[in-house]
Amino acid sequence: MIAIRNLSMRLSSGGREVSILDDITFEVPAKQFLAIVGPSGSGKSTLLGLIAGMDAPTSGTIALDGRDITSLPEDELARLRREKVGYVFQSFHLIPTLTARENVAVPLELAGDPEADGKADALLRAVGLEARGQHYPAQLSGGEQQRVAVARAFANRPAILLADEPTGNLDTATGQQVIDLLIRLNRDHGSTLVLVTHDPALAAYADRVVRLLDGRIASDELRASAPGTPP
Ligand SMILES: Nc1ncnc2c1ncn2[C@@H]1O[C@H](COP(=O)(O)OP(=O)(O)OP(=O)(O)O)[C@@H](O)[C@H]1O
Ligand SMILES: [Mg+2]
């Protein structure tokens, strides 16, 4: 479970303090598929980055399975992120000098997994790219790169999968493949999925939709079918 309490983020820009997130509180139960939507600049990426522990908030707490990541020492935070969190960037962020298979193997190798290579191959197969393992990112299409990025984010079977506009750079058909993949990881493996999107078609698959407006929660809608909803 992800528990966010009184989360605020202020940054100074041009000598002025700007409020990016303002006193946000909500919880994401395990296995839920949550879509975060809202206009450009409303704070979606900032919120997702804070949940991933990539940045520290100005105030408030973020607990992942009961552990507040905002007060963890650097090395413990790094370990928790490695073990629990997978992150998919809008712009893929693959390492250009590594092949697809090597990119997928990175988190496995960081975790000291002796079967990193075999597991990387299995993950590439799962995203339909078994024939592309030896290709470098520059030799792959955008959709293929994003599927490699999803495979990499999921390599350690993280309990929490975070994705920032994973289909933002893809055409409809290719985006659909990435959506199907993320939904499969959420449903079949029970990973909590928190996804930022501008795409109503993608948000429509979610159990719950939180809308941000100027750094605050403007609405929070749960679908009847969502895990944890009383029948
Ligand atoms: N380092 C920074 N310094 C100052 N302001 C920042 C910084 N990073 C982000 N912002 C501002 O914070 C606000 C929220 O940014 P954020 O990237 O979270 O928005 P977003 O909802 O993801 O938008 P988009 O849909 O365009 O990706 C924006 O107004 C942005 O200009
Ligand atoms: Mg953004």
Short mmCIF file of C-alpha atoms and ligand atoms in Angstrom, two decimals:
data_model
loop_
_atom_site.label_atom_id
_atom_site.label_comp_id
_atom_site.label_asym_id
_atom_site.label_seq_id
_atom_site.Cartn_x
_atom_site.Cartn_y
_atom_site.Cartn_z
CA MET A 1 0.00 0.00 0.00
CA ILE A 2 1.04 3.57 -0.68
CA ALA A 3 0.01 6.12 1.98
CA ILE A 4 0.51 9.79 1.17
CA ARG A 5 -0.10 12.28 3.97
CA ASN A 6 -0.15 16.08 3.78
CA LEU A 7 2.30 16.07 0.93
CA SER A 8 3.49 19.46 -0.26
CA MET A 9 6.15 20.45 -2.73
CA ARG A 10 7.33 24.03 -3.12
CA LEU A 11 10.16 25.10 -5.36
CA SER A 12 11.76 28.45 -5.86
CA SER A 13 11.70 29.66 -9.40
CA GLY A 14 13.11 33.06 -10.41
CA GLY A 15 13.48 34.01 -6.74
CA ARG A 16 9.82 33.22 -6.02
CA GLU A 17 8.40 30.26 -4.12
CA VAL A 18 5.93 28.30 -6.21
CA SER A 19 3.61 25.67 -4.83
CA ILE A 20 3.69 22.56 -7.03
CA LEU A 21 1.78 20.19 -4.74
CA ASP A 22 -0.39 21.47 -1.92
CA ASP A 23 -1.33 19.27 1.04
CA ILE A 24 -2.14 16.08 -0.82
CA THR A 25 -3.45 13.10 1.17
CA PHE A 26 -4.60 9.78 -0.27
CA GLU A 27 -3.92 6.05 -0.10
CA VAL A 28 -3.46 3.48 -2.83
CA PRO A 29 -4.36 -0.05 -1.65
CA ALA A 30 -2.21 -2.95 -2.84
CA LYS A 31 -3.04 -4.22 -6.37
CA GLN A 32 -5.05 -1.13 -7.30
CA PHE A 33 -4.72 0.40 -10.76
CA LEU A 34 -4.81 4.16 -10.23
CA ALA A 35 -4.72 6.69 -13.05
CA ILE A 36 -3.57 10.24 -12.24
CA VAL A 37 -4.94 12.77 -14.72
CA GLY A 38 -5.03 16.54 -14.95
CA PRO A 39 -3.89 19.45 -17.09
CA SER A 40 -0.29 20.09 -18.02
CA GLY A 41 1.58 21.60 -15.09
CA SER A 42 -0.89 20.33 -12.46
CA GLY A 43 1.84 18.36 -10.66
CA LYS A 44 1.34 14.79 -11.94
CA SER A 45 4.98 14.00 -12.75
CA THR A 46 6.13 15.69 -9.56
CA LEU A 47 3.77 13.51 -7.51
CA LEU A 48 4.85 10.32 -9.27
CA GLY A 49 8.53 11.18 -8.83
CA LEU A 50 7.98 11.73 -5.11
CA ILE A 51 6.23 8.35 -4.78
CA ALA A 52 9.24 6.79 -6.51
CA GLY A 53 11.58 8.47 -4.03
CA MET A 54 13.37 10.31 -6.83
CA ASP A 55 12.90 13.60 -5.04
CA ALA A 56 12.18 14.77 -1.48
CA PRO A 57 8.98 16.69 -0.66
CA THR A 58 8.95 20.02 1.17
CA SER A 59 6.67 18.49 3.79
CA GLY A 60 4.49 15.45 4.35
CA THR A 61 5.12 11.71 4.27
CA ILE A 62 4.95 8.89 1.75
CA ALA A 63 4.82 5.38 3.19
CA LEU A 64 5.36 2.32 1.00
CA ASP A 65 4.06 -0.74 2.89
CA GLY A 66 4.31 1.17 6.14
CA ARG A 67 7.81 2.60 5.66
CA ASP A 68 8.08 6.35 5.30
CA ILE A 69 10.47 6.92 2.39
CA THR A 70 10.85 10.63 3.14
CA SER A 71 12.86 9.89 6.28
CA LEU A 72 15.00 6.98 5.06
CA PRO A 73 18.77 7.30 4.74
CA GLU A 74 19.99 7.41 1.13
CA ASP A 75 21.24 3.80 0.98
CA GLU A 76 18.08 2.33 2.51
CA LEU A 77 15.94 4.39 0.15
CA ALA A 78 17.96 3.10 -2.81
CA ARG A 79 17.46 -0.48 -1.65
CA LEU A 80 13.74 -0.05 -1.06
CA ARG A 81 13.33 1.52 -4.50
CA ARG A 82 15.27 -1.32 -6.12
CA GLU A 83 13.18 -3.96 -4.37
CA LYS A 84 9.72 -2.45 -4.46
CA VAL A 85 9.38 0.10 -7.22
CA GLY A 86 9.51 -0.09 -11.02
CA TYR A 87 9.39 3.17 -12.97
CA VAL A 88 8.51 3.71 -16.62
CA PHE A 89 9.47 7.11 -18.05
CA GLN A 90 7.57 8.85 -20.82
CA SER A 91 10.77 9.09 -22.84
CA PHE A 92 11.85 5.46 -22.20
CA HIS A 93 15.27 6.30 -20.63
CA LEU A 94 16.99 3.18 -21.90
CA ILE A 95 20.79 3.09 -21.66
CA PRO A 96 21.89 3.67 -25.28
CA THR A 97 25.15 1.72 -25.02
CA LEU A 98 23.43 -1.44 -23.78
CA THR A 99 21.39 -3.89 -25.84
CA ALA A 100 17.69 -4.48 -25.12
CA ARG A 101 18.55 -7.60 -23.14
CA GLU A 102 21.30 -5.85 -21.18
CA ASN A 103 18.94 -2.97 -20.37
CA VAL A 104 16.36 -5.40 -18.98
CA ALA A 105 19.08 -7.24 -17.02
CA VAL A 106 20.33 -4.08 -15.24
CA PRO A 107 17.95 -4.17 -12.23
CA LEU A 108 18.42 -7.94 -11.93
CA GLU A 109 22.18 -7.55 -11.87
CA LEU A 110 21.94 -4.71 -9.36
CA ALA A 111 19.95 -7.08 -7.16
CA GLY A 112 22.68 -9.72 -7.57
CA ASP A 113 20.39 -12.17 -9.36
CA PRO A 114 22.54 -15.04 -10.70
CA GLU A 115 19.95 -15.78 -13.41
CA ALA A 116 19.80 -12.20 -14.71
CA ASP A 117 20.43 -13.14 -18.36
CA GLY A 118 17.86 -15.93 -18.50
CA LYS A 119 15.25 -13.80 -16.76
CA ALA A 120 15.95 -10.88 -19.10
CA ASP A 121 15.29 -13.19 -22.05
CA ALA A 122 12.03 -14.38 -20.50
CA LEU A 123 10.93 -10.78 -19.91
CA LEU A 124 11.71 -9.84 -23.52
CA ARG A 125 9.65 -12.82 -24.63
CA ALA A 126 6.78 -11.62 -22.43
CA VAL A 127 6.76 -8.25 -24.19
CA GLY A 128 7.01 -9.88 -27.63
CA LEU A 129 10.60 -8.84 -28.29
CA GLU A 130 12.50 -12.11 -28.04
CA ALA A 131 14.05 -11.49 -31.45
CA ARG A 132 15.33 -8.05 -30.45
CA GLY A 133 17.53 -8.86 -27.47
CA GLN A 134 20.77 -7.99 -29.23
CA HIS A 135 19.49 -4.71 -30.64
CA TYR A 136 20.49 -1.34 -29.20
CA PRO A 137 17.78 1.23 -28.33
CA ALA A 138 18.58 3.29 -31.45
CA GLN A 139 17.73 0.23 -33.55
CA LEU A 140 14.29 -0.13 -31.97
CA SER A 141 11.04 1.71 -32.70
CA GLY A 142 9.49 3.92 -30.01
CA GLY A 143 6.96 1.26 -29.06
CA GLU A 144 9.64 -1.41 -28.90
CA GLN A 145 11.79 0.79 -26.69
CA GLN A 146 8.84 1.44 -24.41
CA ARG A 147 8.16 -2.31 -24.16
CA VAL A 148 11.81 -2.86 -23.22
CA ALA A 149 11.42 -0.10 -20.62
CA VAL A 150 8.32 -1.80 -19.18
CA ALA A 151 10.16 -5.16 -19.09
CA ARG A 152 13.04 -3.48 -17.27
CA ALA A 153 10.74 -1.72 -14.78
CA PHE A 154 9.11 -5.07 -14.06
CA ALA A 155 12.29 -7.18 -13.95
CA ASN A 156 12.40 -7.46 -10.16
CA ARG A 157 8.64 -8.07 -9.94
CA PRO A 158 8.14 -4.82 -8.02
CA ALA A 159 5.09 -4.52 -5.79
CA ILE A 160 4.62 -1.01 -7.17
CA LEU A 161 4.78 -0.08 -10.82
CA LEU A 162 4.83 3.64 -11.64
CA ALA A 163 4.45 4.92 -15.19
CA ASP A 164 4.55 8.54 -16.38
CA GLU A 165 2.61 8.83 -19.64
CA PRO A 166 3.89 5.48 -20.90
CA THR A 167 1.95 5.85 -24.14
CA GLY A 168 2.54 9.59 -24.61
CA ASN A 169 5.13 9.13 -27.34
CA LEU A 170 3.42 6.24 -29.12
CA ASP A 171 0.81 5.87 -31.83
CA THR A 172 -2.55 4.38 -30.88
CA ALA A 173 -1.83 0.78 -31.87
CA THR A 174 1.61 0.67 -30.29
CA GLY A 175 0.31 2.46 -27.21
CA GLN A 176 -2.37 -0.21 -26.90
CA GLN A 177 0.30 -2.94 -26.72
CA VAL A 178 2.01 -1.10 -23.87
CA ILE A 179 -1.34 -0.58 -22.11
CA ASP A 180 -2.15 -4.30 -22.43
CA LEU A 181 1.23 -5.16 -20.99
CA LEU A 182 0.87 -2.87 -17.97
CA ILE A 183 -2.64 -4.12 -17.29
CA ARG A 184 -1.44 -7.71 -17.50
CA LEU A 185 1.31 -7.01 -14.95
CA ASN A 186 -1.26 -5.39 -12.66
CA ARG A 187 -3.86 -8.16 -13.00
CA ASP A 188 -1.71 -11.27 -13.26
CA HIS A 189 1.06 -10.32 -10.86
CA GLY A 190 -0.86 -8.07 -8.52
CA SER A 191 1.50 -5.14 -8.88
CA THR A 192 -0.01 -1.87 -7.74
CA LEU A 193 -0.08 0.31 -10.85
CA VAL A 194 0.00 4.11 -10.63
CA LEU A 195 -0.04 5.69 -14.03
CA VAL A 196 -0.03 9.31 -15.16
CA THR A 197 -1.84 9.85 -18.43
CA HIS A 198 -3.49 12.39 -20.69
CA ASP A 199 -5.15 9.58 -22.58
CA PRO A 200 -8.84 9.04 -21.65
CA ALA A 201 -8.72 5.58 -23.28
CA LEU A 202 -5.97 4.55 -20.90
CA ALA A 203 -7.59 6.14 -17.82
CA ALA A 204 -10.77 4.21 -18.68
CA TYR A 205 -9.04 0.94 -17.76
CA ALA A 206 -8.17 2.12 -14.25
CA ASP A 207 -9.89 1.07 -11.01
CA ARG A 208 -9.70 4.65 -9.86
CA VAL A 209 -9.01 8.07 -11.33
CA VAL A 210 -7.49 10.92 -9.31
CA ARG A 211 -7.59 14.31 -11.01
CA LEU A 212 -5.04 16.97 -10.06
CA LEU A 213 -5.63 20.66 -10.56
CA ASP A 214 -3.02 23.25 -9.54
CA GLY A 215 -1.28 20.79 -7.25
CA ARG A 216 -4.41 19.67 -5.43
CA ILE A 217 -6.78 16.73 -5.74
CA ALA A 218 -9.80 18.02 -7.66
CA SER A 219 -11.61 14.66 -7.80
CA ASP A 220 -11.07 11.04 -6.79
CA GLU A 221 -13.36 8.47 -8.43
CA LEU A 222 -13.43 4.78 -7.67
CA ARG A 223 -14.90 2.20 -10.06
CA ALA A 224 -17.26 -0.36 -8.66
CA SER A 225 -14.93 -3.15 -9.78
CA ALA A 226 -11.90 -1.79 -7.93
CA PRO A 227 -10.05 -4.12 -5.53
CA GLY A 228 -10.92 -3.28 -1.94
CA THR A 229 -14.36 -1.90 -2.84
CA PRO A 230 -17.19 -3.37 -0.74
CA PRO A 231 -19.51 -5.51 -2.95
N1 LIG B 1 12.50 22.16 -10.89
C1 LIG B 1 11.43 22.96 -10.97
N2 LIG B 1 11.49 24.25 -10.61
C2 LIG B 1 10.42 25.07 -10.67
N3 LIG B 1 9.22 24.65 -11.09
C3 LIG B 1 9.09 23.38 -11.49
C4 LIG B 1 10.17 22.46 -11.45
N4 LIG B 1 9.72 21.24 -11.88
C5 LIG B 1 8.42 21.42 -12.18
N5 LIG B 1 8.04 22.69 -11.96
C6 LIG B 1 6.70 23.24 -12.14
O1 LIG B 1 5.80 22.45 -11.39
C7 LIG B 1 4.55 22.35 -12.04
C8 LIG B 1 4.15 20.90 -12.12
O2 LIG B 1 5.04 20.20 -12.98
P1 LIG B 1 4.81 18.68 -13.38
O3 LIG B 1 5.93 18.28 -14.26
O4 LIG B 1 4.60 17.89 -12.14
O5 LIG B 1 3.43 18.78 -14.19
P2 LIG B 1 2.62 17.67 -14.97
O6 LIG B 1 1.25 17.64 -14.41
O7 LIG B 1 3.39 16.40 -15.01
O8 LIG B 1 2.53 18.31 -16.43
P3 LIG B 1 2.59 17.61 -17.90
O9 LIG B 1 1.23 17.04 -18.12
O10 LIG B 1 2.88 18.76 -18.80
O11 LIG B 1 3.69 16.58 -17.88
C9 LIG B 1 4.73 23.04 -13.37
O12 LIG B 1 4.15 24.32 -13.29
C10 LIG B 1 6.22 23.14 -13.55
O13 LIG B 1 6.56 24.27 -14.30
MG MG B 2 4.37 15.35 -16.54
#
